[in-house]
Structures are given as C-alpha cells and as structure tokens.
XYZ file of C-alpha atoms in Angstrom:
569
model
C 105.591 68.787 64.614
C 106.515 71.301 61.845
C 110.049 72.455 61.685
C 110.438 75.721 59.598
C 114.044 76.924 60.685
C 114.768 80.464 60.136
C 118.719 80.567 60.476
C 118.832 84.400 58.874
C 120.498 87.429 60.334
C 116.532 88.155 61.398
C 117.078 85.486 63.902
C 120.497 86.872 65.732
C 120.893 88.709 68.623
C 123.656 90.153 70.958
C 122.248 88.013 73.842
C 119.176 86.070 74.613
C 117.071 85.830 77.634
C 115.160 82.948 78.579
C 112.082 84.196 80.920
C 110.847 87.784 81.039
C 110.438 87.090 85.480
C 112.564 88.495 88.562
C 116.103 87.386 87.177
C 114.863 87.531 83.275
C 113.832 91.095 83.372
C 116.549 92.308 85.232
C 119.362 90.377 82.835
C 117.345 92.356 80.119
C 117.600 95.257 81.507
C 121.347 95.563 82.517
C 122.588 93.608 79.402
C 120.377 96.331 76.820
C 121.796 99.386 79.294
C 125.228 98.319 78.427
C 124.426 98.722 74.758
C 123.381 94.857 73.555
C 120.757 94.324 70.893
C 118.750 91.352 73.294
C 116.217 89.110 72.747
C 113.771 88.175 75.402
C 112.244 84.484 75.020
C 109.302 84.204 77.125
C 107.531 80.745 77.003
C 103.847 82.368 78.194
C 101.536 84.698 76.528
C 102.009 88.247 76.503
C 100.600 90.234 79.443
C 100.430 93.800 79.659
C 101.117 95.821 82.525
C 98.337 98.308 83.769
C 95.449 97.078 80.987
C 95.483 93.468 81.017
C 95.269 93.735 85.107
C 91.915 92.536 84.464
C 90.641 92.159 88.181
C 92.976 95.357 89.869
C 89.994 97.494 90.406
C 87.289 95.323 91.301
C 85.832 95.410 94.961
C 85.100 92.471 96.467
C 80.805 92.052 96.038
C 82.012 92.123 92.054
C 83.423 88.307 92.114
C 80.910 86.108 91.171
C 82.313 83.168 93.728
C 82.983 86.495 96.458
C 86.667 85.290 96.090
C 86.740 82.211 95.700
C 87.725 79.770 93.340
C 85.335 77.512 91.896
C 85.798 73.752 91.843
C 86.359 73.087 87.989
C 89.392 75.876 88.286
C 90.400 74.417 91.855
C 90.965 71.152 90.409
C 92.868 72.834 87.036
C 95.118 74.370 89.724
C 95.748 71.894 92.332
C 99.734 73.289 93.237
C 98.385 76.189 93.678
C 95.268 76.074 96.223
C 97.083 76.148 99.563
C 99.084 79.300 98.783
C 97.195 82.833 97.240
C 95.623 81.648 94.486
C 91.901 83.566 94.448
C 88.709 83.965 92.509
C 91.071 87.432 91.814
C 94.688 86.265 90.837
C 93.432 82.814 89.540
C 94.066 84.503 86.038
C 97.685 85.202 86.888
C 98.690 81.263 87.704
C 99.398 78.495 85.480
C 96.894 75.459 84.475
C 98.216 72.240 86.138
C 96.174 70.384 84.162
C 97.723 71.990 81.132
C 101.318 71.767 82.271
C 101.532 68.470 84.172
C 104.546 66.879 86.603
C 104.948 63.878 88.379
C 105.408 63.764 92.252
C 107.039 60.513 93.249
C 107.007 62.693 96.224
C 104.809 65.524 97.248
C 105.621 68.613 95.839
C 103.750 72.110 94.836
C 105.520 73.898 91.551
C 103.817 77.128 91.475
C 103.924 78.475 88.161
C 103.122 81.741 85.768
C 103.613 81.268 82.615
C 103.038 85.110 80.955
C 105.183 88.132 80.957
C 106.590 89.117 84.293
C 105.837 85.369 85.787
C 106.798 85.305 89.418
C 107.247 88.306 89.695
C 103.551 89.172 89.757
C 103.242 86.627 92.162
C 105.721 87.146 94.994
C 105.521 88.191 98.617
C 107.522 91.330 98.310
C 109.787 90.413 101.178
C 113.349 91.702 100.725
C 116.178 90.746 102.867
C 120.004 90.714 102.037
C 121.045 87.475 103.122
C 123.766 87.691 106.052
C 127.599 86.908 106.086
C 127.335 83.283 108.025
C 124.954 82.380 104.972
C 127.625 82.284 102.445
C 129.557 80.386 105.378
C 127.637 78.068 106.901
C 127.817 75.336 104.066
C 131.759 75.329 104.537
C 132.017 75.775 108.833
C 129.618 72.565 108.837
C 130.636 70.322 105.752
C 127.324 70.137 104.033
C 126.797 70.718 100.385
C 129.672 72.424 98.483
C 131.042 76.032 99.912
C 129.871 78.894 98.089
C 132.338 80.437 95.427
C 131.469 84.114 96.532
C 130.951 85.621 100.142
C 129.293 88.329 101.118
C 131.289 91.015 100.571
C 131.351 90.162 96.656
C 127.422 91.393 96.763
C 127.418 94.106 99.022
C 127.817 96.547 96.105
C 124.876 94.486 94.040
C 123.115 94.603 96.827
C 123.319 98.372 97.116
C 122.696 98.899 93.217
C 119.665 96.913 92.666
C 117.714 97.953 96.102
C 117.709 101.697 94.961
C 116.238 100.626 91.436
C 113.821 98.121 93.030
C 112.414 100.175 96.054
C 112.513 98.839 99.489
C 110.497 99.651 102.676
C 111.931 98.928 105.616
C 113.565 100.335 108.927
C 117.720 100.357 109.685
C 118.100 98.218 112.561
C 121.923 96.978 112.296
C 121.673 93.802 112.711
C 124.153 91.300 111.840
C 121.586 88.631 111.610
C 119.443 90.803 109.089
C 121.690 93.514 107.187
C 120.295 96.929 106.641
C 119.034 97.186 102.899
C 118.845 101.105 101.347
C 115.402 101.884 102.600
C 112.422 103.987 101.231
C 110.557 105.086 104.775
C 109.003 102.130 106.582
C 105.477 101.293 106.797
C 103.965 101.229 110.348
C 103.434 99.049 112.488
C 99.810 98.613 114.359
C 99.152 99.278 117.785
C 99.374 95.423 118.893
C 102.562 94.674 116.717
C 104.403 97.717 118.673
C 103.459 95.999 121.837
C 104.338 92.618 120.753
C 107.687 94.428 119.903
C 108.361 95.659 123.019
C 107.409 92.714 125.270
C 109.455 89.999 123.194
C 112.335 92.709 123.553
C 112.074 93.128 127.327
C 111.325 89.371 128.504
C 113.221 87.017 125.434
C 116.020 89.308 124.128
C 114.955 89.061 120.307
C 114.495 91.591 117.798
C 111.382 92.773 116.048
C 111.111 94.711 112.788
C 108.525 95.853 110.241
C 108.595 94.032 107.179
C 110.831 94.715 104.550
C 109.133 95.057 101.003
C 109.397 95.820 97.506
C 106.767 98.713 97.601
C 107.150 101.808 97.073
C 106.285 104.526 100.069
C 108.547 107.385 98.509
C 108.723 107.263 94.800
C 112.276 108.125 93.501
C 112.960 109.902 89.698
C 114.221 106.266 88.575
C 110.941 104.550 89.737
C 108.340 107.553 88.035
C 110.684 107.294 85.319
C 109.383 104.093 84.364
C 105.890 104.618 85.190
C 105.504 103.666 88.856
C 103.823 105.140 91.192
C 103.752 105.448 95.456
C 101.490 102.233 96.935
C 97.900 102.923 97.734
C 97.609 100.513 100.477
C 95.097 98.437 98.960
C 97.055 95.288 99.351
C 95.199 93.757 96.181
C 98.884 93.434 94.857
C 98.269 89.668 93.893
C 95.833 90.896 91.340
C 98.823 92.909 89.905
C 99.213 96.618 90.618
C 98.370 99.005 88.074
C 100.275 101.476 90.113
C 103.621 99.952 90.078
C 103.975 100.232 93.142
C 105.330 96.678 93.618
C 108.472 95.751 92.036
C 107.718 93.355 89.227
C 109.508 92.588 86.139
C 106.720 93.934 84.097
C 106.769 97.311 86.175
C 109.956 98.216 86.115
C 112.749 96.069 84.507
C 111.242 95.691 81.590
C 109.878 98.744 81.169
C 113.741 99.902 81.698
C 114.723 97.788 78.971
C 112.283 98.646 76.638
C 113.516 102.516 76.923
C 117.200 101.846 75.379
C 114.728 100.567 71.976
C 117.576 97.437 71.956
C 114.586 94.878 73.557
C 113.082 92.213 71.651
C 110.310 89.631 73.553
C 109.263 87.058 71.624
C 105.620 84.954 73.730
C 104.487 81.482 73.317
C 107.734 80.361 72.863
C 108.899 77.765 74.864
C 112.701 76.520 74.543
C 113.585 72.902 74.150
C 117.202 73.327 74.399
C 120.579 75.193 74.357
C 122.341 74.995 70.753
C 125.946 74.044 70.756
C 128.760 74.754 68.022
C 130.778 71.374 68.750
C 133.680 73.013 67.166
C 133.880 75.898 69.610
C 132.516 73.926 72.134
C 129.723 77.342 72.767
C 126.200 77.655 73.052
C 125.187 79.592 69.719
C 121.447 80.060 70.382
C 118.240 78.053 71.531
C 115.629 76.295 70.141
C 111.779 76.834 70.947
C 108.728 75.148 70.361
C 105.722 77.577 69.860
C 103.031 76.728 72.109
C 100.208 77.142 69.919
C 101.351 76.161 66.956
C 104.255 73.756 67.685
C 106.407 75.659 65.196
C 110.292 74.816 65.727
C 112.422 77.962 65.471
C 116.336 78.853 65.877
C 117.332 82.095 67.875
C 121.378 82.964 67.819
C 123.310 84.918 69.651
C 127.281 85.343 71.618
C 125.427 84.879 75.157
C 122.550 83.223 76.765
C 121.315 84.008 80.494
C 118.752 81.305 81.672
C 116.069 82.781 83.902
C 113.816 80.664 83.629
C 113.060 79.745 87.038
C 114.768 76.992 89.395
C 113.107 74.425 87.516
C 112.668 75.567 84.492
C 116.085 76.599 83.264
C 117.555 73.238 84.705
C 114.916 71.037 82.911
C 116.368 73.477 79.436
C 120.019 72.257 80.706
C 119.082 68.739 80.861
C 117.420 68.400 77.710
C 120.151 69.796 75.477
C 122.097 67.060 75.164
C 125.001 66.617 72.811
C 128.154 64.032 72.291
C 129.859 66.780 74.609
C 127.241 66.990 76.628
C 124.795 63.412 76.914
C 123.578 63.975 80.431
C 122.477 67.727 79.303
C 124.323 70.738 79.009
C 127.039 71.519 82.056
C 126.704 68.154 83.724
C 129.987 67.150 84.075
C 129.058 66.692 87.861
C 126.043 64.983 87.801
C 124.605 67.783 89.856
C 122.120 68.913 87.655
C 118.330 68.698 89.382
C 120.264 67.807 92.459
C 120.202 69.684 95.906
C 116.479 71.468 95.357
C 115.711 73.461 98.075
C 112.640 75.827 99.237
C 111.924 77.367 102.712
C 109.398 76.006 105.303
C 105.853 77.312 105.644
C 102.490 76.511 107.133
C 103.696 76.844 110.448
C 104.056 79.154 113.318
C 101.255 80.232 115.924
C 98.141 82.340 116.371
C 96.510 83.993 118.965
C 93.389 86.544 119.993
C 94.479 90.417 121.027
C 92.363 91.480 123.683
C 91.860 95.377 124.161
C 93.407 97.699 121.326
C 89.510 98.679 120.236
C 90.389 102.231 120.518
C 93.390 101.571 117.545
C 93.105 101.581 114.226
C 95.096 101.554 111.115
C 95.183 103.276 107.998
C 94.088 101.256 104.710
C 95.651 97.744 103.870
C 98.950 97.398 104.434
C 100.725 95.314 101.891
C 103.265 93.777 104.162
C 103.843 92.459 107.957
C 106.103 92.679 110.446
C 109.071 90.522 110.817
C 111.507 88.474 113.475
C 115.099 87.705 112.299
C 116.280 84.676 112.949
C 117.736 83.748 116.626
C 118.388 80.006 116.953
C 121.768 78.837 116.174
C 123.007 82.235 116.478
C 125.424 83.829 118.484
C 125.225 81.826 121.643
C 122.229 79.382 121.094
C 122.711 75.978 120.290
C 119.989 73.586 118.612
C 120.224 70.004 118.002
C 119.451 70.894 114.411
C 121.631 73.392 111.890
C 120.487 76.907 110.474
C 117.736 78.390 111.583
C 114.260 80.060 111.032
C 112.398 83.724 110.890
C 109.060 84.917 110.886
C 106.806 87.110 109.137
C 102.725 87.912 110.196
C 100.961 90.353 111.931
C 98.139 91.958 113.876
C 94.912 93.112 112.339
C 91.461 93.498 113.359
C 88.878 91.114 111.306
C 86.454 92.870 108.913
C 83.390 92.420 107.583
C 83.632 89.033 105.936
C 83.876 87.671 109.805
C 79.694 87.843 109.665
C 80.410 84.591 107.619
C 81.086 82.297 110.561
C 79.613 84.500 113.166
C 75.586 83.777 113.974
C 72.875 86.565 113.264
C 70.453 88.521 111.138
C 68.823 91.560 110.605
C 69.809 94.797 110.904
C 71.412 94.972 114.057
C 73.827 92.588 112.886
C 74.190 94.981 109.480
C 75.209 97.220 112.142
C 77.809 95.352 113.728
C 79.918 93.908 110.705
C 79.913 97.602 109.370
C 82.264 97.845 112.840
C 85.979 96.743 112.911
C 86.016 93.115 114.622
C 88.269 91.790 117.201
C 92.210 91.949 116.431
C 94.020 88.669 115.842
C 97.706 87.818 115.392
C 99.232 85.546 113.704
C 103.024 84.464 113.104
C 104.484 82.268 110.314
C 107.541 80.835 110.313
C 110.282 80.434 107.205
C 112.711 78.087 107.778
C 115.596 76.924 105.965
C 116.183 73.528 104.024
C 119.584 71.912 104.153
C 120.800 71.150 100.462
C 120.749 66.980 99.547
C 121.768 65.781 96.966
C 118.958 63.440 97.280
C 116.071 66.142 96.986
C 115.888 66.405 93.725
C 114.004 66.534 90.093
C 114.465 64.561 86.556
C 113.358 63.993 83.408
C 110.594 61.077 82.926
C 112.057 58.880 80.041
C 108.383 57.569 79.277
C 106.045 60.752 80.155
C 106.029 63.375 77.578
C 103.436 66.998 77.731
C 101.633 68.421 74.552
C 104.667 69.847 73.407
C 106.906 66.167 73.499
C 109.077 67.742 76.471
C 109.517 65.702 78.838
C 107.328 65.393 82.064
C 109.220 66.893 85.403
C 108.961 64.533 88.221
C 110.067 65.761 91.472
C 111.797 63.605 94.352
C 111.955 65.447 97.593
C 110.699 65.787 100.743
C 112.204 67.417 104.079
C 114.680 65.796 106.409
C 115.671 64.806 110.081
C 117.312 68.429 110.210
C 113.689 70.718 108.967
C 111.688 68.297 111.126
C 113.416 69.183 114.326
C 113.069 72.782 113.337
C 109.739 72.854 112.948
C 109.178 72.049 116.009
C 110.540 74.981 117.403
C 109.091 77.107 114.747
C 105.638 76.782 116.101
C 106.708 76.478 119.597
C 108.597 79.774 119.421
C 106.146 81.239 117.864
C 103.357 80.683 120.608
C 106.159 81.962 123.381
C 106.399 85.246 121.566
C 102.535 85.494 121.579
C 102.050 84.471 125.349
C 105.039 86.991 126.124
C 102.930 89.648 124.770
C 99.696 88.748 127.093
C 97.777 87.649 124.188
C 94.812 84.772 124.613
C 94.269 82.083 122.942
C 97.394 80.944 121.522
C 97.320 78.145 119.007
C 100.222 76.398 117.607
C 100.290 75.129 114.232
C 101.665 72.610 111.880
C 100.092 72.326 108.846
C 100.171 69.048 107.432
C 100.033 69.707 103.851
C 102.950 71.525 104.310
C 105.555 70.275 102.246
C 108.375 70.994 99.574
C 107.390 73.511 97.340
C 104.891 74.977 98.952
C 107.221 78.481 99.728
C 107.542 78.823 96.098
C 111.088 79.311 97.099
C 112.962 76.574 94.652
C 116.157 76.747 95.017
C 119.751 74.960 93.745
C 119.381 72.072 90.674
C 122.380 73.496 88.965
C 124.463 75.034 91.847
C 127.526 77.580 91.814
C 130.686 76.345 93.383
C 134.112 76.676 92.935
C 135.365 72.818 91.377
C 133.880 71.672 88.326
C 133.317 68.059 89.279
C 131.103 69.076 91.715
C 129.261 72.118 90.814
C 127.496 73.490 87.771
C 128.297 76.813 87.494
C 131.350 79.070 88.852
C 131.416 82.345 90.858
C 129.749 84.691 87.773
C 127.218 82.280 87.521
C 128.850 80.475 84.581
C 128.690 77.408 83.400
C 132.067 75.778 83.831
C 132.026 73.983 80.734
C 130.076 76.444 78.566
C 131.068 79.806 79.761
C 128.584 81.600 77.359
C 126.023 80.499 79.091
C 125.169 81.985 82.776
C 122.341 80.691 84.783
C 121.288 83.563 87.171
C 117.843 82.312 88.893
C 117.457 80.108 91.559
C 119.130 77.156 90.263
C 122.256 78.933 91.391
C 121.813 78.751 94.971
C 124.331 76.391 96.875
C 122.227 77.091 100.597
C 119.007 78.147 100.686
C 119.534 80.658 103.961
C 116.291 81.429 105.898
C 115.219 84.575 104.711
C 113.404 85.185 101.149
C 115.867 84.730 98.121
C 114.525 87.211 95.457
C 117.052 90.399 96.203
C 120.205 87.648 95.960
C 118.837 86.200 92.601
C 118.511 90.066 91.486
C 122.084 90.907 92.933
C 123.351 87.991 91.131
C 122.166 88.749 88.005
C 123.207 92.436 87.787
C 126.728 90.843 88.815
C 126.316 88.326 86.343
C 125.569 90.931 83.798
C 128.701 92.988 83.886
C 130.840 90.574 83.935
C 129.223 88.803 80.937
C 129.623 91.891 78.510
C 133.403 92.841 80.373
C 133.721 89.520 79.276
C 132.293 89.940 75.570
C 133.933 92.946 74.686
C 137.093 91.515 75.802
C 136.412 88.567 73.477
C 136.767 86.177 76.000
C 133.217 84.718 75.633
C-alpha cells in the first residue's frame, strides 16, 4: 500500500461528509447553505445525473436478456436478486463478488457504491413516523428510550418534505401523520373498491401511497433541475427527469449552487482521525479504490452518512488508546441492535370484472394500509405492528410468456390489457436486540485490507408471530373486497436485510453507557462527530425510515454549525 500524505491547507475543509446518499447529500446541502466550505467523500465512482442514466430511455425489446439478468451477473450480485435488481438497474448495484461479507447468519446488504447510492435505489415511500414510535421502546422496556419525541421533528419534518416533494392524500390519522403533500396520484378502479369494502366490513383505513415524486413541480424543485413525473415507473433505472427525490437530483445539485461543495470518488475511508490532546476527530483517512493511495482530509466537523453499516464499520475501525473498541464505544453498542423491516409477505388475489377500467401510464407508487394491530384497542400476543403497501393492475403484454398460443390471433390478444390482479405486501417492524448484530472479522480482510463485515442476525419469537398475521390479514382484506383466488404468502427467503431498511448499530439515546450517540445525533464522547443515517435509529417503527433519517440530518445540521460558531465543537 502506498502512503503519500498530503497534510496541506489543500487538504482542509469546514466539514466533511462521508457518503454523497439520502443523509450524505442532504448534510451537504444544509451544512454548505449555512455558509461551510464542505467536502464530500464518496467511496464509489462518480455518476452523473441525467447522462450517465445509461438505460432511462430504453424500451423494453432493447435489453438483450428482455430484462433479465444473466447468470454470470446474477451470481456477481447474489444480495441483490430477490429485491429489483434488473437486466436495467443491474448497473446501479454493487458487485458482491467485489465487496464481500460474511453471513454467520443469513443476511442481504444491498449496496450502491457511486454518487447518490441509495438513493437511486429506494422505494420512494414517505411516511412521518407517529408519536407512539418514539414511545413504544420506553412504555414496553425494550431497547433504550429514544432521546427525542416527536414533537422535536415535527418542524424537520415540515422543512425537508417541501424540498423533497411528496405525493400523497391528508387523511389525519394518528397512526400515519399527514406529511405536506404535492396532489396525490390516483388510485385504480379496483383499489377504490378495495378501499371502500375494507372500510365498511373491517374498520381500517386505506390510502394512496405516499411518494417522493413529484406531481406538481414547485420553484425550489425546477430550481434544481427537476421536473413533474412522467409515469413511466422506470425510476429504478434512475430518472432523468428528477422527478424522484434522489441525492443526485436534488441535494446535491442544491449544494453544488452555493460553489462551497467539494466530492472527492473512489475514496473509501478507513477511519476517523483523532487529536488525543483535544480528544476531537480532526479529519479521516481514505484508501483510494483504484489505486490504494492513503490520503488525510481535515476539518472542525465530520457527519457520517455512510449508510447503517457502513458508517458503523468506519466507527469501529478507528481505534485509538481513547478509543480501542473503535471510535464512541464506550457502551459496547456499536454493530449492536441492527434492525430492518419485514418483507416477502402478504397476499394475492385475481380481480374479476373492472375490464371496462383503465389507468393512465405507470404509476410509480401503490396504495397503502396503516398499521392497525396493537393499536388503539387491539391486542396481539406480539408487540408493534405492521402496514402494507401493493396494488391493483391489469397484466400486460409480457403475460403471453406463460400463457399458451401462436399466431396472430394471439398477437391480437396480448396487444389487449390482461386480467387485473392484486397484490398486498406487508412491512413489519423488527424489535431492536442487542443480539442482532454485525462485527469486524479479525482474520478476513477485502482488496483494500479492511476488514470483512460479518453479519449475525436473524428475526425473533416477536416478527415470527407477526408474520403470521401479516399474510393472514392480508388475504381478509382481499376476500372482503370479493376478490378470487386469494393466496397467502410467506416467502421463505425472506430474511434480515432483505427491506434494505438497516437500521440502529450505533444508536441515539440519552446515557452514555448505553448508547452511542445523544439527541443531535452526536457522539457522546466525540461531539464533532454526528452520525445522521440509519445507524441512529433506537426502534425501527413499521413504516419506511428515509424522511426520519432526512429530518434528522437537517436537525443535525443546525445544531452542528449553532454549535461551531459558538465554538463549542
């Protein structure tokens, strides 16, 4: 390994930024608005939004494999093949083989290692999470309780919705509170149905999804280049539109316009730098990834965003005579408590009539149900609960796959919309344990001498129980609507990781000896340093996490430079 240390002025920022993702591109963007000079350390290759979308525009008879993904790159992304990687986005997910982990026990890490990561891979779901969720872990005595409640984010909430664009309807629900909405998309004729008869005959709530596109451009999104959705729903290729919020869209982009932004690719850190004497991070140290130069960034304040795992695995390894079980470990909660959401299960069913109703173009989102076990008045014999989100559609062309016929006639017929189908998947939410967790292998090292994650988690007595009425929920909804056929599922692949939902591994709390970071997202023994990802999390609630970790951040943000300018930090 070469070392060529650079410790000039060159080399020093106001702040750096480790990932350029959901939380990374936001931290960017707030910290160089309130007038810092930041550098952005990204540990992927540079991707461009708009021109390197390489596959955006194709149509479907262009793919060589028609979609799908052929068995050399199957087997190079193995974490990946149950969830949306295709012949399409393949380009957009990391090489397993490349960037290898250890599973003692099974576990998908889904990752995208280029500018914007995750970001160009999410499902656009945005929910605030709900008042009992910053509760729950204190009213029932698991985990730590969470430093912050929910009135501490309502005005986070509010600022980074209206910047990040979010389709949905007001319902006023205290299970699922209202976000500030761009108009909704619609729902189809089946969905409105479904709506109505699991109102009238079980008492529960249905809404249309809640998403991160944009259906009514505001001056802040054009101002930044993006653009109203076109209802392709080819967002997983990446949207040359903008119409999805991404890092690369719009945070960055944001950034980059206050000309204080510096992004530095390939660049991969191995570890937090600490001044012993002042007992501070001073910078980071990456590896380059193609040419395993060693190189020294400085600066008053660091914000990980690296992702659950990865900013925990840069905590661990930077270990000091302060510090020798990794940076903020005092607790020996670091990797501990890792979290995700359940998935691969719910129900399906066949629609019968509808064939008069149609829809307009591909819409890049579903319908959802809020949670309703273990709330108000229902009692489980399991804690939390569950949501779903699906849909009904009619099946297209590609059904002449599986169906039998030739010749023109059946030409004819696929050129027809098919039959509608519905389906309903379930999210469910993962108690934290201290015993789910991930570590560093002392003996397994990748190309770059890091060492190896291996992951040690599984789900529990509690998310088996509530799987089971996940999918049996799911097929009541479907036979209260009248609909045929209904098949309950359970995958059995299903398992930790899978939701691409990691959460906790370096969790907030209010006591030091048993928490990593305090109520700004802090580290309590390194307060220049502010992990703002999903590594926070203390619960994991049931809904999708991406608006909290963006709320958080923003939070995080303006209290870190309050904080610097006071010359506390």
């Amino acid at each position: 390994m070469n070392l060529n240390i650079k410790a000039d002025k060159a080399q020093t920022y106001d702040a750096i930024v480790v990932g350029s993702g959901m939380t990374g591109g936001w931290a960017a963007k707030e910290l160089t608005e309130k007038g810092l000079k930041v550098l952005v350390v990204e540990r992927g290759y540079e991707l461009k939004h708009v021109e390197d979308y390489k596959t955006a525009m194709k149509d479907p008879w262009e793919f060589e494999h028609r979609g799908k993904i052929p068995i050399v790159a199957a087997e190079e992304h193995y974490a990946t093949m149950y969830f949306s990687a295709k012949e399409g986005s393949q380009y957009l997910y990391s090489n397993d083989k490349e960037n290898p982990y250890i599973q003692k026990r099974p576990f998908n890490w889904i990752r995208a290692y280029h500018t914007g990561g995750k970001s160009l891979l999410w499902g656009k779901h945005t929910y605030r999470w709900n008042r009992e969720d910053f509760l729950a872990n204190a009213k029932q005595g698991l985990g730590v309780d969470w430093p912050i409640r929910y009135d501490d984010l309502i005005p986070w909430y509010n600022y980074v919705e209206k910047f990040v664009g979010i389709s949905g309807q007001a319902e006023g629900l205290a299970v699922l509170p209202d976000s500030n909405f761009l108009p909704p998309m619609a729902m189809t004729a089946p969905e409105i149905h479904l709506k109505k008869s699991v109102a009238q005959k079980l008492n529960r709530p249905i809404t249309i999804g809640r998403v991160a596109h944009l259906t009514k451009p505001q001056p802040w999104h054009t101002a930044v280049g993006r653009a109203s959705c076109q209802f392709r729903n080819r967002c997983s290729r990446g949207c040359p539109f903008g119409a999805y919020f991404s890092s690369l869209a719009a945070t960055i982009p944001a950034a980059r316009q206050t000309n204080r932004l510096t992004i530095v690719h390939n660049a991969i850190v191995k570890e937090i730098i600490l001044d012993d004497k002042a007992q501070k991070a001073k910078g980071v140290r990456v590896i380059d990834q193609n040419t395993l130069e060693v190189r020294e960034f400085y600066a008053k304040l660091i914000f990980l965003n690296a992702g659950t795992i990865g900013s925990t695995s840069i905590l661990m390894n930077s270990k000091s005579a302060r510090f020798p079980n990794g940076l903020g470990n005092d607790s020996d909660q670091l990797g501990r408590n890792l979290m995700d959401h359940h998935l691969a299960i719910g129900a399906r069913a066949d629609i019968e009539g509808f064939e008069d109703d149609y829809f307009f173009g591909a819409r890049p989102g579903s319908l959802y149900i809020p949670r309703f076990r273990n709330w108000g008045n229902d009692k489980r014999d399991y804690l939390r609960g569950f949501g779903y989100q699906g849909g009904a559609s009619r099946a297209d062309w590609s059904r002449g796959a599986t169906e039998t016929g030739f010749g023109a006639d059946f030409k004819k017929k696929m050129t027809q919309p098919g039959p509608w189908k519905i389906n309903l998947s379930g999210f469910g939410e993962v108690l934290p344990n201290p015993n789910n967790r991930f570590y560093l292998s002392e003996d397994q090292k990748d190309k770059w001498g890091l060492p190896q994650i291996v992951f040690d988690a599984d789900f529990g007595e509690n998310e088996r129980a509530m799987r089971k009425d996940i999918m049996n929920d799911g097929a009541e909804m479907l036979e209260a609507a009248g609909f045929k056929n209904v098949v309950p599922y359970d995958n059995p692949v299903a398992h930790m990781g899978l939701g691409i939902h990691e959460m906790g591994t370096a969790r907030m709390g209010k006591d030091p000896k048993t928490s990593v970071l305090n109520k700004f997202n802090q580290v309590h023994a390194c307060k220049n340093v502010f992990v703002t990802d999903g590594s926070a999390m203390t619960s994991a609630s049931n809904v999708n996490p991406s608006l909290t970790y963006m709320a958080l951040t923003a939070r995080a943000a303006s209290y870190a430079v309050e904080q610097l300018k006071a010359g506390s930090l």
